[in-house]
Short mmCIF file of C-alpha atoms and ligand atoms in Angstrom, two decimals:
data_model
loop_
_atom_site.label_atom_id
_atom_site.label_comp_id
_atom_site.label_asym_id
_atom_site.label_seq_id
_atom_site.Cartn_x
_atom_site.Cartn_y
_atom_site.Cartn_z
CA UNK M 1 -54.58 -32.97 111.42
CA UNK M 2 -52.33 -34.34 114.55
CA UNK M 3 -53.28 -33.38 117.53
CA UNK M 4 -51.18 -30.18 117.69
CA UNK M 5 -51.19 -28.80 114.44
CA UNK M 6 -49.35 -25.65 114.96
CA UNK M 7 -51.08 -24.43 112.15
CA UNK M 8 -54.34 -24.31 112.83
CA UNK M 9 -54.53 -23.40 116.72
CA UNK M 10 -58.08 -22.33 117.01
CA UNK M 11 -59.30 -26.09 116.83
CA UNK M 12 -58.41 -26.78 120.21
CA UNK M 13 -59.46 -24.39 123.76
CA UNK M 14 -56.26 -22.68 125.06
CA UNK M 15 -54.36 -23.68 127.79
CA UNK M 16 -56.41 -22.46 130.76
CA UNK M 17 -54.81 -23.33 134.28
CA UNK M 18 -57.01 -24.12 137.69
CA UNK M 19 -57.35 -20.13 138.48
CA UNK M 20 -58.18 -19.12 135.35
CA UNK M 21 -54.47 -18.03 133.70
CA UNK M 22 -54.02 -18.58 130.40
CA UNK M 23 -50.94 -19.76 129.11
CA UNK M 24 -49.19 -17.73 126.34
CA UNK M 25 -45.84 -18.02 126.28
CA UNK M 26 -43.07 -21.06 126.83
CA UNK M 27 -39.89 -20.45 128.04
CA UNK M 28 -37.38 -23.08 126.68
CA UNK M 29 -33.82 -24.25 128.04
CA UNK M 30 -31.65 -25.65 125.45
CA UNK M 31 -29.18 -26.34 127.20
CA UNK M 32 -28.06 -26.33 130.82
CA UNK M 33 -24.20 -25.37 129.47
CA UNK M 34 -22.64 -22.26 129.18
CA UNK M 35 -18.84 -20.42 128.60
CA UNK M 36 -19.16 -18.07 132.31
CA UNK M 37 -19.63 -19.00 135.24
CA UNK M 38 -21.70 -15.93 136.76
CA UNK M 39 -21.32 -16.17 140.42
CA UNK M 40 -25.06 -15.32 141.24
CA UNK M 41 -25.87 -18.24 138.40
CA UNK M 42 -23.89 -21.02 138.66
CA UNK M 43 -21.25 -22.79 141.49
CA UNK M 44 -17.67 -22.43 139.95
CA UNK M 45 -16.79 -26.25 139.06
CA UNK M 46 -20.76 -27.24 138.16
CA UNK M 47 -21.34 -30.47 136.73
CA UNK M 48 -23.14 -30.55 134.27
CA UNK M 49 -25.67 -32.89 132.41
CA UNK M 50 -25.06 -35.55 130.40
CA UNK M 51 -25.86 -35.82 127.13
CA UNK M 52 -28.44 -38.26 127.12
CA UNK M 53 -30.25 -36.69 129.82
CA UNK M 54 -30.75 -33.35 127.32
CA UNK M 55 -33.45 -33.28 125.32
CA UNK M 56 -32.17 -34.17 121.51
CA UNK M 57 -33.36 -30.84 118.94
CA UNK M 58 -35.74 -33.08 117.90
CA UNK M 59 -37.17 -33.46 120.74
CA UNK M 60 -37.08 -29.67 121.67
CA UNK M 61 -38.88 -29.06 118.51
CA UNK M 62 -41.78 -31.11 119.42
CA UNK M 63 -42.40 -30.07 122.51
CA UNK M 64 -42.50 -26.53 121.49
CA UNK M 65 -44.74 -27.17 118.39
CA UNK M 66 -47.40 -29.04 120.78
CA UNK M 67 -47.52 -25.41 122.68
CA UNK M 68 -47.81 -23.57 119.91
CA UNK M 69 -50.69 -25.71 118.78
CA UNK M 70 -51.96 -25.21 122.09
CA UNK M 71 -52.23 -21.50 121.81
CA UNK M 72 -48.78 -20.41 123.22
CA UNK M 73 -47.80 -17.23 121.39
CA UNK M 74 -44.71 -16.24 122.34
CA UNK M 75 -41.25 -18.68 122.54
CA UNK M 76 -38.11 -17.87 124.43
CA UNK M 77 -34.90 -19.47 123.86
CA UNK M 78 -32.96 -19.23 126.80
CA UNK M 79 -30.44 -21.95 128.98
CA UNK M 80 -27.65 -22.48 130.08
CA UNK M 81 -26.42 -20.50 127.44
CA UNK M 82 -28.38 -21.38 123.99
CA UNK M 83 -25.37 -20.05 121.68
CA UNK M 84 -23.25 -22.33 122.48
CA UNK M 85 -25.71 -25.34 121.99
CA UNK M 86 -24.85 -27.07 118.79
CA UNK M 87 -27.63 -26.96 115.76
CA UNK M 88 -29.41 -23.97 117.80
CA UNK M 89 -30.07 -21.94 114.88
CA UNK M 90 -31.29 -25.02 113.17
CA UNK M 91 -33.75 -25.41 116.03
CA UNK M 92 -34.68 -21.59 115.58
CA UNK M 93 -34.86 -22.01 112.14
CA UNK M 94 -37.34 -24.95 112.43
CA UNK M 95 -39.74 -22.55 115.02
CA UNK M 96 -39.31 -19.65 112.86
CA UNK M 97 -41.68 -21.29 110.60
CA UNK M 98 -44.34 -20.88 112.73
CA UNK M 99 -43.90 -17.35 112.48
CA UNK M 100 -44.88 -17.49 108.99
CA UNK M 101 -48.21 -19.08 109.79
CA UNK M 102 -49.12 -16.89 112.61
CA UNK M 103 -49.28 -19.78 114.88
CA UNK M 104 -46.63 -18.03 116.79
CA UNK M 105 -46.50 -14.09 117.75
CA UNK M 106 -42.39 -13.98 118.97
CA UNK M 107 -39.69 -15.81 119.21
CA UNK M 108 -36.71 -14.44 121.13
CA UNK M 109 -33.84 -15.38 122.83
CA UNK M 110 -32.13 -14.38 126.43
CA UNK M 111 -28.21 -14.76 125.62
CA UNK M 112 -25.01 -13.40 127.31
CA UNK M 113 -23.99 -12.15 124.14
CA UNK M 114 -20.47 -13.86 123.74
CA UNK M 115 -21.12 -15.71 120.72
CA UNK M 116 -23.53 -12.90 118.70
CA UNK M 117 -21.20 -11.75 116.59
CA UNK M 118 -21.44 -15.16 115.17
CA UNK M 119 -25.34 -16.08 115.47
CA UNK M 120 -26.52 -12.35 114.95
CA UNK M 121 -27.25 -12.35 111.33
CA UNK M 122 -28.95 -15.98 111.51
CA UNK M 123 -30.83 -14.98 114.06
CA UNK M 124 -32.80 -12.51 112.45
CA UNK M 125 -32.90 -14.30 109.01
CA UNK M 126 -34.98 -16.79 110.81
CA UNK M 127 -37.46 -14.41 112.21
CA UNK M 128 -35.91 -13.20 115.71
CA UNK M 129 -36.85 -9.90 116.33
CA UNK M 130 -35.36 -8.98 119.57
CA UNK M 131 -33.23 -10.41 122.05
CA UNK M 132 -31.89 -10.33 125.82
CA UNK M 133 -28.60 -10.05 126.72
CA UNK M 134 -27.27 -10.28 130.14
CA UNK M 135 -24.53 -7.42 130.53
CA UNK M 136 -24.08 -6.59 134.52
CA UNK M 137 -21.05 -4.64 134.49
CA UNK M 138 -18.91 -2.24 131.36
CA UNK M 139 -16.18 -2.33 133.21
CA UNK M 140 -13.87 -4.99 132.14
CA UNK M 141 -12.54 -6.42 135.37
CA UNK M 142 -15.41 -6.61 137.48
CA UNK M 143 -16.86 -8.52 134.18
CA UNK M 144 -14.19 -10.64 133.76
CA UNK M 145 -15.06 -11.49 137.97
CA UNK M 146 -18.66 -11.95 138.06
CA UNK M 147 -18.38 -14.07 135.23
CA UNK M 148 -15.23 -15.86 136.27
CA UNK M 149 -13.28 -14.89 133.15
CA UNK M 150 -15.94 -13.54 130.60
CA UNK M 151 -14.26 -10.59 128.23
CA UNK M 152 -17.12 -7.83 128.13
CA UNK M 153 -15.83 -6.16 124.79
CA UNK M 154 -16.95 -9.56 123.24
CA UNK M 155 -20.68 -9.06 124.62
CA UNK M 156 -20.60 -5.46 123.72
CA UNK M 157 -19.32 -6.47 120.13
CA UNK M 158 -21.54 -9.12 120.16
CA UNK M 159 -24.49 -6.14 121.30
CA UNK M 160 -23.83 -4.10 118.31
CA UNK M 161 -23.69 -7.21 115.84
CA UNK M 162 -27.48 -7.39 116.73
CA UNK M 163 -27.98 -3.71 116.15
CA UNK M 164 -26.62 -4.29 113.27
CA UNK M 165 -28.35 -7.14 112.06
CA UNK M 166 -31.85 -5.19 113.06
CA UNK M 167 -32.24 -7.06 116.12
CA UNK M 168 -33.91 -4.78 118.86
CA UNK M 169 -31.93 -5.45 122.30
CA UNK M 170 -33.12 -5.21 125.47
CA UNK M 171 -30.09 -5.62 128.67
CA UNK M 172 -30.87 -7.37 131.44
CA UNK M 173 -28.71 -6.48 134.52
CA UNK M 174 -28.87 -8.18 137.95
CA UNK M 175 -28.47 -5.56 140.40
CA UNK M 176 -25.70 -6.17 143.28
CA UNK M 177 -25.40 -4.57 145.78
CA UNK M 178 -21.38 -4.27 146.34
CA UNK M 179 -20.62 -5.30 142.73
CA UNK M 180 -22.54 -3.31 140.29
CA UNK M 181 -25.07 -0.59 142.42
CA UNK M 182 -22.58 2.25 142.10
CA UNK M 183 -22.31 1.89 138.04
CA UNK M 184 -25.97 1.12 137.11
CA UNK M 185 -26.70 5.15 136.59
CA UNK M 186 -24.15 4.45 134.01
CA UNK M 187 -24.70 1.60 132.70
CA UNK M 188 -28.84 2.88 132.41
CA UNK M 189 -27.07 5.58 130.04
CA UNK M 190 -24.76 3.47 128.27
CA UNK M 191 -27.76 1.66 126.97
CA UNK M 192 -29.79 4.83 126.38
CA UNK M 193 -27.22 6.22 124.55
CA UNK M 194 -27.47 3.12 122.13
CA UNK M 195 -30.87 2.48 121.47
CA UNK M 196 -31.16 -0.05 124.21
CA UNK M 197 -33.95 -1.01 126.61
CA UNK M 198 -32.56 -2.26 130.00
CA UNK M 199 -34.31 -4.20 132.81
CA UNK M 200 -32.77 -4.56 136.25
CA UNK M 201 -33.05 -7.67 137.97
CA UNK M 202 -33.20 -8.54 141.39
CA UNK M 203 -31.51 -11.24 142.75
CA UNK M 204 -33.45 -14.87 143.36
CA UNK M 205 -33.04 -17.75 145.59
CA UNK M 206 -32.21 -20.39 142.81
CA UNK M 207 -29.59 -23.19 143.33
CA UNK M 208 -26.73 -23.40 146.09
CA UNK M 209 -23.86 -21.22 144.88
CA UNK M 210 -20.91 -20.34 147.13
CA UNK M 211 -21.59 -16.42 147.30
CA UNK M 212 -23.75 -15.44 150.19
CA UNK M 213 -27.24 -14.14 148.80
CA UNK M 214 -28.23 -11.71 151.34
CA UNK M 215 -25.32 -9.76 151.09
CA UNK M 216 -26.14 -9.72 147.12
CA UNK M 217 -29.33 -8.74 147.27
CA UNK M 218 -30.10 -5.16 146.58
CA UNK M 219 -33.63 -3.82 146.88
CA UNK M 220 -34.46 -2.29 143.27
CA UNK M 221 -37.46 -0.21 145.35
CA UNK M 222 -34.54 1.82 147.28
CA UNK M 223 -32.60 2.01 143.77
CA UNK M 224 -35.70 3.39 142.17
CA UNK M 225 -35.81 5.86 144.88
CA UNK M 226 -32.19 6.59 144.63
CA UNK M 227 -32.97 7.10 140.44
CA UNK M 228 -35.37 9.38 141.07
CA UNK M 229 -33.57 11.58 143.21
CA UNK M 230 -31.88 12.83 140.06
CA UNK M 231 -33.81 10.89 137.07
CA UNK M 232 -37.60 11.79 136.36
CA UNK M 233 -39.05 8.27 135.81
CA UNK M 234 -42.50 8.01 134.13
CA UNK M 235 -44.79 4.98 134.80
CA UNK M 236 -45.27 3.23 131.62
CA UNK M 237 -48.58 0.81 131.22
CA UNK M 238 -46.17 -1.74 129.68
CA UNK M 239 -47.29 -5.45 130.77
CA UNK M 240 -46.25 -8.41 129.73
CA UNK M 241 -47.58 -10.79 131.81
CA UNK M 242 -44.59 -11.23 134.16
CA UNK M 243 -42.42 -9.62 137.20
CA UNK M 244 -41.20 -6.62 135.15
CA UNK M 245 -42.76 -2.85 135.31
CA UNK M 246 -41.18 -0.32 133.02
CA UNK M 247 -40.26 3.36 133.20
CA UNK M 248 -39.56 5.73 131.31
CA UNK M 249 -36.54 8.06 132.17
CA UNK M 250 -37.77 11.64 130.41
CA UNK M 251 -33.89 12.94 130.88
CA UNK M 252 -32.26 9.81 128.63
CA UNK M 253 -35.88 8.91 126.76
CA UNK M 254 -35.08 5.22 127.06
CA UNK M 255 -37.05 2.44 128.77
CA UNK M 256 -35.97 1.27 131.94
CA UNK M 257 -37.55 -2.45 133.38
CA UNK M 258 -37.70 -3.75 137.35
CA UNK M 259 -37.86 -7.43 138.05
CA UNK M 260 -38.50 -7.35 141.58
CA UNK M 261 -39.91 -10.88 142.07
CA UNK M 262 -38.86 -10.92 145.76
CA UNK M 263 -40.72 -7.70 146.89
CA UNK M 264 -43.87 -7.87 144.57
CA UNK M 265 -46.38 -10.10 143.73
CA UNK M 266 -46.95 -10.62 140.22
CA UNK M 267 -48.41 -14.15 140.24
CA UNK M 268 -52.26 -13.21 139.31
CA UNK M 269 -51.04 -12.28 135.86
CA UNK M 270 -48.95 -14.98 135.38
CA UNK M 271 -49.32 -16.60 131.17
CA UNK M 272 -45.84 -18.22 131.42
CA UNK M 273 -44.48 -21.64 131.97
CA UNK M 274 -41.09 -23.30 131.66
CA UNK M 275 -39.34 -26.06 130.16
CA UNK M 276 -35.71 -27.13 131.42
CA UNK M 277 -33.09 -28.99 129.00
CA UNK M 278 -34.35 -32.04 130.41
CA UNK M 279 -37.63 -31.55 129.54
CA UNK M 280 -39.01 -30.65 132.72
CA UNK M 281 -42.21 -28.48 132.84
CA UNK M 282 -42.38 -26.15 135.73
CA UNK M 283 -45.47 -24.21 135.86
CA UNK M 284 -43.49 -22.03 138.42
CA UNK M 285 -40.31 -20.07 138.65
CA UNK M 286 -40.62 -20.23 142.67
CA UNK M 287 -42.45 -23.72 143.11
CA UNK M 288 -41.14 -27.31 142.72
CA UNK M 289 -43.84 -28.59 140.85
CA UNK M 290 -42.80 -30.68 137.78
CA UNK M 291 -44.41 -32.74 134.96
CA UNK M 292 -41.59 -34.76 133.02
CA UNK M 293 -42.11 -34.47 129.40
CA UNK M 294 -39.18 -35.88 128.38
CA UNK M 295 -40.57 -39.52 130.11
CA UNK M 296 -43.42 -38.95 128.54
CA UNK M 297 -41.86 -38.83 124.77
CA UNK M 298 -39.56 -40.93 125.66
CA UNK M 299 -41.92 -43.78 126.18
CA UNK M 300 -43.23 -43.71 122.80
CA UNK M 301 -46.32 -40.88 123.49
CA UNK M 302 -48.29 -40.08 120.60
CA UNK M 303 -49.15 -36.09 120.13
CA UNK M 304 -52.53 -36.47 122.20
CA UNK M 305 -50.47 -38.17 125.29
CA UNK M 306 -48.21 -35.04 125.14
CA UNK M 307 -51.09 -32.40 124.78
CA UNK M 308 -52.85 -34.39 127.46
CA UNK M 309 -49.69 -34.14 129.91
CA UNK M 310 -49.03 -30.59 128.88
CA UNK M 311 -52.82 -29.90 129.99
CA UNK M 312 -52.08 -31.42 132.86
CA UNK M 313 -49.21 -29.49 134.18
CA UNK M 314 -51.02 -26.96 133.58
CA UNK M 315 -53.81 -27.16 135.00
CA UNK M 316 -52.05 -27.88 137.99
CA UNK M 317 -50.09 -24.49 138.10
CA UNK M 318 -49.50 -23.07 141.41
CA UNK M 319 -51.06 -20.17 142.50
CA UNK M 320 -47.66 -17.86 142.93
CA UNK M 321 -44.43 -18.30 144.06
CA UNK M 322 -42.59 -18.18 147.95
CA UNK M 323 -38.98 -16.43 147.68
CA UNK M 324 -37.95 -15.08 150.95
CA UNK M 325 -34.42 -13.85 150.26
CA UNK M 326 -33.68 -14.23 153.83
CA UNK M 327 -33.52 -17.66 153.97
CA UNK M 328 -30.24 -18.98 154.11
CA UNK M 329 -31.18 -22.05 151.86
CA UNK M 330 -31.93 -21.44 148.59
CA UNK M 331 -36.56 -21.46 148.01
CA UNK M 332 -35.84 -24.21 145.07
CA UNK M 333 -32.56 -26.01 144.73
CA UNK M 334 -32.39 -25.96 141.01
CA UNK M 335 -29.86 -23.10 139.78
CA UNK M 336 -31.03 -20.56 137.15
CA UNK M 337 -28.88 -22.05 134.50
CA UNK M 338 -30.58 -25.37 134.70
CA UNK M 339 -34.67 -23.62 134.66
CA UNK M 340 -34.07 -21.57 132.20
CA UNK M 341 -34.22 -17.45 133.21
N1 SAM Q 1 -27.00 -17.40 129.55
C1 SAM Q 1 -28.05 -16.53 129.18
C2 SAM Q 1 -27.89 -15.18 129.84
O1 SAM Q 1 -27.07 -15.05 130.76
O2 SAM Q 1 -28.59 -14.27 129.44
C3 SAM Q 1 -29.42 -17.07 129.46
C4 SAM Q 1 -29.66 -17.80 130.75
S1 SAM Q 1 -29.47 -16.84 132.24
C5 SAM Q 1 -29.80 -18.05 133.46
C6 SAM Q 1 -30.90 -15.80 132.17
C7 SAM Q 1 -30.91 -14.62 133.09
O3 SAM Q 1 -30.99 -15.06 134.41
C8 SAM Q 1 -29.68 -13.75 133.01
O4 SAM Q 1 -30.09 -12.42 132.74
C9 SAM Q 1 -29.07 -13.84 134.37
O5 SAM Q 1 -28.45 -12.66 134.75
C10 SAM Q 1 -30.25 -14.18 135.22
N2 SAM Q 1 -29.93 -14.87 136.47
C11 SAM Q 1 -29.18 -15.97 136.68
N3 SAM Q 1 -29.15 -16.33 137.97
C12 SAM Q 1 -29.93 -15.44 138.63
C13 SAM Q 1 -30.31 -15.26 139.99
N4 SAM Q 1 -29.91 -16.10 140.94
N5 SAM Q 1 -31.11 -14.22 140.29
C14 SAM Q 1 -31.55 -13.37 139.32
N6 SAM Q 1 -31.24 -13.49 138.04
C15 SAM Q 1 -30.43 -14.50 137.68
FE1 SF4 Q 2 -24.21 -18.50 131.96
FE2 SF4 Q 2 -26.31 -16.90 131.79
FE3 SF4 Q 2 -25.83 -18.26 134.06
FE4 SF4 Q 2 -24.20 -16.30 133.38
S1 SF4 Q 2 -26.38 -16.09 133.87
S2 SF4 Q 2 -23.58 -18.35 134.08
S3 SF4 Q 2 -24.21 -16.40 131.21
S4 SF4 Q 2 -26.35 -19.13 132.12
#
């Protein structure tokens, strides 16, 4: 048995940080890439990696199989925009397999939808069960602006590709305050209407973009109030170990999220931890603490050197985050794209 035999997780104690978290679930960038250029995400003209700074699939595989073997239970494939990484489904393919065993509990995938009329059906052939997908705006033009050219009948075919291929969706929206606040009523029912979960987002502090942030930002406790001055919304005990508290509107009998990860505090149930395209671990969304796991492989580490740096990063975990959206420079200066959201 290797060191991280996926298959057989209970032979090693979980991954326990310095306060007593345990980590459950690995949030993995594929690529740092993507076909929009959402101007709360990225700078217009971004430069992006280059290849050889990427972690390879193979590489991606690993790492995620030494979590699993280490007691993480649930796998999301985010970027950058996975889709349009070459050999992703491959890659999903591979981790679906742990699935099978039980090694893993969920693997899903946060995606802006453009290419899932393509990847739907793949998708859930190799075990994918649900996924995100980023839709801000139904309105065409405003789409085709905060994404600097997306077309939003793409992501909405893309939307009911998934439906169709038995994929539960969930949107995620960010909420902005001159862009989008007037039309989220809407879009809440839009998504009711189809089956769809939908979590609002609030804006972070992640990378230098050109937009101004505090003119963005748009407090989803005053929305909620707004909501409920015509909406009955009904506290639902849904955790799951992150920023986001659900509701349930009675009058549409969907399931509405907040992400409000500048004006609460959700660190104390914290099970998560990230891995960029480069193989960066941050054991914080808000924090620049980093172990490099790609230096690590790439020096030739055997399984045990990467469980023992793995440990390590986590053990080190901070003990929350420090967003203060009125800062005029952004709390870490890696953008969104890059972490992984
Ligand atoms: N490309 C995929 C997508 O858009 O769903 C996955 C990566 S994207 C970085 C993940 C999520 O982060 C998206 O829902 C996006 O709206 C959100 N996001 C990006 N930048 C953000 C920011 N500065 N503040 C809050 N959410 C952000
Ligand atoms: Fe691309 Fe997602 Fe960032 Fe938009 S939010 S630019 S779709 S990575």
């Amino acid at each position: 048995m290797t060191p991280y035999d996926a298959a057989s997780p209970q032979a090693r104690p979980p991954l326990i940080d310095g306060f007593g978290r345990t980590v459950t679930y690995l949030r993995l960038s594929v690529t740092d890439r993507c076909d929009l250029r959402c101007v709360y995400c990225m700078a217009e003209h971004m430069t992006f990696l280059p290849k050889a700074e990427v972690l390879t699939l193979e590489e991606l595989d690993r790492i995620a199989v030494a979590f699993i073997g280490l007691g993480v239970k649930k796998l999301r494939i985010t970027g950058g925009e996975p889709l349009v990484r070459k050999g992703m489904i491959g890659l999903i393919e591979g981790l679906g397999r742990h699935l099978a065993t039980g090694a893993l509990e969920e693997l899903t995938m946060t995606t802006n939808g453009t290419q899932l009329e393509k990847f739907a059906g793949p998708l859930a052939q190799a075990g994918v069960k649900r996924i995100n997908v980023s839709l801000d705006t139904l309105k065409p033009a405003l789409f085709r602006t905060l994404t600097r050219g997306g077309d939003v009948a793409k992501v909405i075919a893309g939307i009911e590709a998934a439906q169709g291929a038995g994929l539960r969706v969930k949107i995620n929206a960010v909420a902005l305050a001159h862009d989008n606040a007037e039309e989220l009523p809407e879009l809440i029912r839009w998504a009711h209407g189809r089956g769809l979960d939908i979590t609002l987002i609030e804006t972070m502090p992640l990378g230098e973009i050109e937009a101004d942030r505090t003119d963005q930002y748009l407090s989803l406790t005053k929305l909620r109030a707004e909501l409920e001055s015509f909406w009955t919304l009904i506290d639902i005990p849904l955790t799951t170990g992150g920023p986001a508290r659900y509701v349930e509107v009675a009058e549409t009998g969907g399931r509405l999220g907040f992400i409000t990860p500048l004006s609460h505090n959700f660190c104390e149930a914290c099970n998560r931890v990230r891995l960029t395209c480069t193989g960066t671990l941050h054991t914080c969304l808000g924090q620049e603490d980093a172990a490099d796991l790609r230096a690590v492989l790439r020096a030739g580490a055997s399984d045990a050197d990467l469980v023992d740096a793995i440990r390590l990063a986590v053990d080190a975990k901070p003990k929350g985050h420090d967003f203060h959206i009125e800062r005029a420079k952004p709390a870490v200066a890696r953008h969104m794209s890059t972490t992984g959201g």
